[in-house]
């Protein structure tokens, strides 16, 4: 399709959450016969098709009815070297790390292999509608560079970083703090703020990082502007007990990171399944985000995420698919899984489709400091979106043929849509994924 000078006007039912549904009523906006006007890679307007068509007669209409437009998904926690260990069921965190994750991560030393996995990983993100992701790189700098290059050539928005550790993993995964500083600095110079890329300082978790390594992280954050930080916290009871032994002076897990200034508004801390009330209060006042990874929490038996405690304390929460502790790449599936786990959690929150969409889109964009750039269809934002069109004979197609009420339609999409329903994905108006089955238009 060739964009006309007046831009492209995409016609389809559309949904987005320009507001936070945990704080405001009517955060979900939808148009049953919607129009999304795109001009030079940006959203020019989002409204009813008829109104937009009348006010923008120069725009070229593309009729996408039969499918649905959603903002591009934002995955705030995932690991590229773990692509091939998805499906490793039956273990708990520390055992899974030792038997499944770490040996596979060691293979990233082979650069040809790392490049291949990086490309496959980025392709999988796009194929699931994820346009922005915060990704753990590898422990090796060249493999981490391969991830950045793959994201750059695919056109995805990505924050990533070399994973830093100097103890308790496999020796080949360890760096000295000096080497970590040197290699991370080079990667930052090469990739940070290049196009859609951002660098995230990435200490693996408190157990595998000495105080000297955490100090390197603090130094990197002080030396460069706008770096993000990603790590893990309070995932599993055994892990928390070991952290307490490794840092005897720290009253809780968060203190280990706070001591080095690592838990600020640019930080995404994955899991936080077992926080204390004091940790929640401090996370709220520091404006750090917790990446909730419901599939991973269930698959590794880590526990039920206390969402209500996070929300009531004012902690920012977004979603992560957590490849490979999780069960895949789909952010729709993570939204559904968050809903399901909150249904059975002892003090769970009843989430509606608007909450799920916000958690999978704008919440993640805000976590990454990209809330002004992506995450919903607000005019002026980058045209990052997913076009879903369920296969003709699918259960989702059957439900949507009958269902007319917008929130129930969106709930059905979260419940039933998988990668087979993702037909086209764009970042800044440019196609980053198109399904082989996409209908020619
Ligand atoms: Zn993780």
XYZ file of C-alpha atoms and ligand atoms in Angstrom:
442
model
C 0.000 0.000 0.000
C 1.313 3.454 -0.857
C 0.505 6.154 1.676
C -1.342 9.080 0.149
C -0.164 12.608 0.932
C -3.036 12.941 3.409
C -1.885 9.820 5.236
C -3.499 6.433 5.699
C -6.859 6.060 7.368
C -7.198 2.535 8.750
C -10.801 1.478 9.226
C -11.515 -1.216 11.840
C -12.927 -1.612 15.331
C -10.209 -0.394 17.669
C -9.388 -0.416 21.359
C -6.862 1.432 23.485
C -6.358 2.583 27.069
C -5.091 6.166 27.049
C -5.621 6.286 30.823
C -4.756 4.086 33.806
C -7.835 1.974 34.645
C -6.515 1.296 38.153
C -6.950 5.006 38.855
C -9.613 6.289 36.478
C -13.029 5.091 35.395
C -13.658 4.635 31.682
C -9.984 4.205 30.838
C -10.795 1.876 27.954
C -11.667 3.690 24.732
C -13.113 1.848 21.794
C -14.723 2.586 18.442
C -16.920 -0.065 16.859
C -16.310 1.480 13.415
C -13.016 3.143 14.213
C -10.524 5.138 12.221
C -6.818 5.421 12.902
C -5.237 8.186 10.875
C -1.510 7.746 10.326
C 0.740 10.390 8.893
C 4.518 10.085 8.500
C 4.775 7.285 11.044
C 2.713 9.051 13.713
C -0.868 8.825 14.856
C -2.625 11.920 13.564
C -6.048 11.044 14.987
C -8.081 8.193 16.450
C -11.864 8.393 16.359
C -14.973 7.184 14.542
C -14.238 6.332 10.946
C -17.059 8.446 9.511
C -15.936 11.582 11.357
C -12.300 11.158 10.387
C -13.134 10.353 6.816
C -15.195 13.552 6.538
C -12.535 15.746 8.134
C -9.617 14.174 6.196
C -10.840 13.655 2.628
C -7.222 13.405 1.352
C -6.427 10.360 3.488
C -6.381 6.964 1.777
C -8.803 4.620 3.516
C -7.659 1.066 4.084
C -10.601 -1.106 5.003
C -9.539 -3.535 7.721
C -12.996 -4.495 8.915
C -13.113 -8.137 9.894
C -10.153 -7.506 12.173
C -9.227 -5.231 15.095
C -6.600 -2.620 15.856
C -4.800 -2.515 19.191
C -1.721 -0.560 20.279
C 1.527 -2.541 19.926
C 2.189 -4.681 22.998
C 4.943 -3.841 25.461
C 6.763 -6.752 27.127
C 8.709 -5.471 30.134
C 10.565 -8.639 31.075
C 12.041 -11.389 28.938
C 15.366 -13.138 28.214
C 16.637 -13.657 24.689
C 19.156 -16.476 25.436
C 16.332 -18.565 26.901
C 14.311 -18.950 23.707
C 15.167 -22.644 23.308
C 14.330 -23.648 26.883
C 10.682 -22.607 26.771
C 8.539 -25.446 28.042
C 10.892 -26.619 30.797
C 8.102 -27.427 33.224
C 8.306 -29.075 36.617
C 11.077 -27.148 38.394
C 11.424 -24.269 40.844
C 13.495 -21.162 40.237
C 16.953 -22.061 41.575
C 16.829 -25.639 40.305
C 15.512 -24.460 36.909
C 18.309 -21.882 36.670
C 20.980 -24.476 37.368
C 19.598 -27.287 35.185
C 17.908 -25.413 32.321
C 18.692 -21.729 32.028
C 22.381 -21.346 32.833
C 23.764 -24.141 30.588
C 21.742 -22.738 27.690
C 22.922 -19.192 28.417
C 26.538 -20.419 28.333
C 26.005 -21.393 24.667
C 25.742 -17.688 23.842
C 29.552 -17.653 23.814
C 29.231 -19.111 20.306
C 28.615 -15.975 18.285
C 27.064 -17.614 15.234
C 24.588 -19.373 17.504
C 23.863 -16.140 19.406
C 23.131 -14.246 16.175
C 20.735 -16.933 15.033
C 18.860 -16.996 18.346
C 18.763 -13.178 18.492
C 17.081 -13.007 15.091
C 14.606 -15.760 15.984
C 13.813 -14.071 19.303
C 13.144 -10.670 17.727
C 11.051 -12.268 14.990
C 8.964 -14.030 17.661
C 8.355 -10.770 19.543
C 7.053 -9.104 16.373
C 4.991 -12.134 15.362
C 3.161 -11.907 18.683
C 2.420 -8.195 18.298
C 5.104 -6.959 20.679
C 6.472 -3.683 19.345
C 8.442 -2.647 22.447
C 10.366 -4.920 24.800
C 12.738 -4.741 27.735
C 15.055 -7.692 27.268
C 17.840 -9.372 29.199
C 20.766 -9.788 26.815
C 23.447 -12.419 27.295
C 26.337 -12.516 29.753
C 28.580 -12.071 26.697
C 28.965 -8.655 25.083
C 29.061 -9.871 21.432
C 25.837 -11.866 21.902
C 24.181 -8.824 23.487
C 25.325 -6.718 20.517
C 23.722 -9.334 18.249
C 20.392 -8.784 20.029
C 20.589 -5.011 19.539
C 21.472 -5.483 15.870
C 18.569 -7.879 15.342
C 16.124 -5.429 16.959
C 17.539 -2.568 14.920
C 17.230 -4.367 11.625
C 13.701 -5.596 12.470
C 12.638 -2.064 13.487
C 11.466 -2.946 17.014
C 11.708 -0.650 20.004
C 13.928 -2.314 22.578
C 15.722 -1.674 25.854
C 18.345 -4.336 26.573
C 21.674 -4.857 28.243
C 24.496 -7.260 28.918
C 23.653 -9.464 31.907
C 26.099 -8.857 34.753
C 27.102 -11.457 37.336
C 30.268 -12.297 39.204
C 29.271 -15.169 41.465
C 27.176 -18.278 42.047
C 26.398 -19.046 38.373
C 28.588 -21.030 35.960
C 32.142 -19.646 35.918
C 31.957 -18.969 32.169
C 28.999 -16.638 32.785
C 30.881 -14.478 35.289
C 32.630 -11.206 34.523
C 34.896 -9.303 36.840
C 33.423 -5.921 37.784
C 36.180 -4.265 35.720
C 35.296 -6.239 32.613
C 31.584 -5.648 33.177
C 32.225 -1.910 33.329
C 34.398 -1.917 30.209
C 32.105 -4.065 28.068
C 28.891 -2.385 29.193
C 30.386 1.060 28.495
C 31.249 0.026 24.937
C 27.757 -1.370 24.343
C 26.198 1.826 25.730
C 28.315 3.970 23.386
C 27.344 1.794 20.450
C 23.614 1.245 20.974
C 22.052 3.530 23.614
C 19.551 5.962 22.051
C 20.432 4.764 18.568
C 17.140 4.830 16.685
C 14.627 2.892 18.792
C 17.213 1.260 21.052
C 17.888 1.997 24.711
C 20.439 0.491 27.018
C 19.305 -1.109 30.266
C 21.925 -1.869 32.921
C 21.206 -5.505 33.772
C 22.523 -7.047 37.014
C 21.047 -10.552 36.842
C 19.843 -10.662 40.446
C 21.194 -9.911 43.890
C 22.408 -13.475 44.442
C 24.752 -13.446 41.453
C 26.145 -9.930 41.911
C 28.653 -8.826 44.531
C 28.539 -5.339 45.993
C 31.435 -4.422 43.683
C 29.314 -5.431 40.670
C 26.303 -3.465 41.935
C 28.624 -0.488 42.315
C 29.570 -0.839 38.630
C 25.852 -0.625 37.801
C 25.554 2.530 39.876
C 28.581 4.053 38.108
C 27.180 3.282 34.653
C 23.858 4.920 35.566
C 25.697 8.004 36.795
C 27.916 8.264 33.712
C 25.209 8.107 31.028
C 21.880 9.826 30.636
C 18.577 8.020 30.309
C 19.825 4.509 30.963
C 17.230 2.057 32.160
C 17.844 -0.648 34.775
C 16.376 -4.156 34.854
C 16.787 -6.966 37.339
C 14.837 -9.503 39.435
C 13.404 -9.250 42.952
C 11.488 -11.389 45.472
C 10.639 -14.157 42.999
C 10.788 -17.273 45.122
C 10.992 -18.078 48.846
C 14.282 -20.041 48.621
C 15.880 -17.275 46.577
C 14.821 -14.640 49.120
C 16.287 -16.714 51.972
C 19.582 -17.021 50.089
C 19.713 -13.291 49.404
C 19.263 -12.683 53.133
C 22.269 -14.951 53.805
C 24.387 -13.344 51.062
C 23.676 -9.789 52.288
C 23.417 -10.178 56.072
C 23.268 -6.422 56.637
C 20.235 -5.948 54.392
C 16.824 -6.068 56.126
C 15.112 -7.074 52.878
C 15.780 -7.789 49.181
C 15.067 -4.282 47.910
C 17.655 -2.773 50.255
C 20.408 -4.544 48.291
C 19.479 -2.545 45.181
C 18.588 0.668 47.020
C 22.031 0.841 48.586
C 23.441 1.382 45.086
C 20.698 3.659 43.821
C 19.355 1.005 41.449
C 15.635 1.169 42.302
C 14.657 4.510 40.766
C 11.978 5.540 38.256
C 14.003 4.062 35.377
C 14.064 0.598 36.997
C 12.012 -2.474 36.076
C 12.142 -5.148 38.756
C 10.738 -8.483 37.674
C 8.372 -10.613 39.767
C 8.109 -9.227 43.340
C 5.831 -12.112 44.259
C 6.777 -11.956 47.948
C 7.322 -8.311 48.954
C 7.114 -6.852 52.440
C 4.843 -3.858 53.023
C 7.885 -1.687 53.569
C 9.306 -2.719 50.176
C 6.016 -1.835 48.484
C 5.970 1.590 50.111
C 9.533 2.270 49.011
C 8.888 1.023 45.449
C 5.893 3.353 45.239
C 7.863 6.380 46.369
C 10.841 5.573 44.108
C 8.504 5.149 41.072
C 10.209 1.912 40.042
C 8.024 -0.534 38.075
C 7.362 -4.150 38.926
C 7.187 -6.441 35.883
C 4.521 -8.994 36.734
C 5.127 -12.262 34.852
C 2.082 -14.421 35.605
C 2.878 -17.382 33.336
C 6.393 -17.604 34.706
C 5.194 -17.319 38.317
C 2.795 -20.208 37.753
C 5.156 -22.373 35.658
C 7.995 -22.121 38.203
C 5.579 -22.360 41.151
C 6.891 -19.042 42.450
C 3.568 -17.969 43.916
C 0.527 -15.749 43.407
C 1.373 -12.135 42.658
C -0.119 -9.764 45.273
C -1.487 -7.303 42.736
C -3.923 -5.642 45.119
C -1.127 -4.850 47.565
C 0.948 -3.341 44.746
C -1.892 -1.236 43.382
C -3.071 -0.061 46.809
C 0.488 0.886 47.762
C 0.756 2.872 44.511
C 3.457 0.708 42.895
C 3.619 0.846 39.111
C 2.948 -2.596 37.564
C 3.377 -3.787 33.967
C 3.522 -7.247 32.358
C 6.324 -9.509 31.179
C 6.218 -12.794 29.269
C 9.543 -13.899 30.812
C 10.880 -16.219 28.128
C 12.032 -18.878 29.074
C 10.661 -19.218 32.668
C 7.305 -18.215 31.193
C 5.338 -20.001 28.509
C 5.957 -17.980 25.350
C 5.826 -14.527 23.812
C 2.153 -13.625 23.736
C 1.206 -10.557 25.754
C -2.482 -11.355 25.243
C -1.802 -14.656 26.951
C 0.015 -12.871 29.802
C -2.977 -10.590 30.226
C -5.302 -13.590 30.416
C -2.950 -15.378 32.799
C -2.826 -12.294 35.057
C -6.614 -12.310 35.103
C -6.789 -16.054 35.872
C -4.267 -15.933 38.700
C -5.987 -12.937 40.283
C -9.247 -14.910 40.190
C -7.744 -17.635 42.370
C -5.363 -15.553 44.506
C -6.587 -15.344 48.133
C -6.786 -11.557 47.956
C -6.992 -11.223 44.188
C -8.190 -8.280 42.107
C -10.973 -8.679 39.603
C -9.412 -7.411 36.375
C -11.463 -6.403 33.362
C -10.424 -6.235 29.713
C -9.390 -2.584 30.088
C -6.972 -3.493 32.881
C -5.484 -6.261 30.735
C -5.009 -3.975 27.750
C -3.462 -1.230 29.878
C -1.078 -3.706 31.538
C 0.004 -5.081 28.129
C 0.479 -1.694 26.474
C 0.620 1.743 28.131
C 1.771 0.479 31.553
C 4.851 -1.044 29.914
C 5.516 2.057 27.835
C 5.372 4.165 30.999
C 7.665 1.719 32.795
C 10.255 2.278 30.088
C 9.821 6.052 30.137
C 8.213 5.839 26.686
C 4.696 6.820 27.699
C 4.776 9.901 25.487
C 5.964 7.901 22.487
C 3.949 4.674 22.435
C 1.402 2.554 24.336
C -1.913 3.962 23.024
C -3.441 5.799 20.072
C -3.085 9.328 21.407
C -2.470 11.794 18.558
C 1.216 12.540 18.136
C 2.442 9.160 19.327
C 4.352 6.764 17.137
C 2.095 4.585 14.968
C 2.903 1.328 16.807
C 0.005 -1.059 16.444
C -1.229 -4.601 15.938
C -3.846 -5.663 13.429
C -5.600 -8.806 14.643
C -7.821 -10.831 12.402
C -8.883 -14.200 13.764
C -8.773 -17.095 11.271
C -12.194 -17.675 9.722
C -12.944 -21.010 11.378
C -11.488 -20.136 14.785
C -13.435 -20.014 18.069
C -12.545 -16.308 18.341
C -14.122 -15.597 14.963
C -17.268 -17.406 16.130
C -17.477 -15.382 19.344
C -16.851 -12.064 17.622
C -19.443 -12.755 14.975
C -22.043 -12.658 17.750
C -20.565 -10.263 20.295
C -21.172 -6.537 19.787
C -20.307 -5.060 23.167
C -16.791 -3.630 23.057
C -15.464 -4.667 26.448
C -16.708 -8.227 25.969
C -15.142 -8.288 22.497
C -11.814 -7.263 23.974
C -12.166 -9.858 26.741
C -12.730 -12.512 24.052
C -9.616 -11.335 22.211
C -7.525 -11.699 25.399
C -9.044 -15.111 26.051
C -8.765 -16.625 22.586
C -6.318 -14.763 20.342
C -2.883 -16.257 19.831
C -0.153 -15.584 17.290
C -2.353 -17.075 14.554
C -4.622 -14.042 14.863
C -1.841 -11.466 14.467
C -1.953 -10.372 10.869
C 0.184 -7.255 10.701
C 2.360 -5.345 13.146
C 3.811 -1.900 12.629
C 6.253 0.352 14.450
C 6.252 4.044 13.508
C 3.911 3.145 10.660
C 6.366 0.674 9.121
C 5.500 -3.001 8.872
C 7.685 -5.110 11.179
C 5.661 -8.288 10.778
C 3.062 -9.521 8.330
C 1.520 -12.953 8.603
C 2.109 -15.305 5.700
C -1.662 -15.802 5.702
C -2.422 -12.092 5.548
C -5.069 -11.320 2.999
C -3.828 -9.262 0.124
C -5.380 -5.878 0.249
Zn 13.592 -13.120 34.312
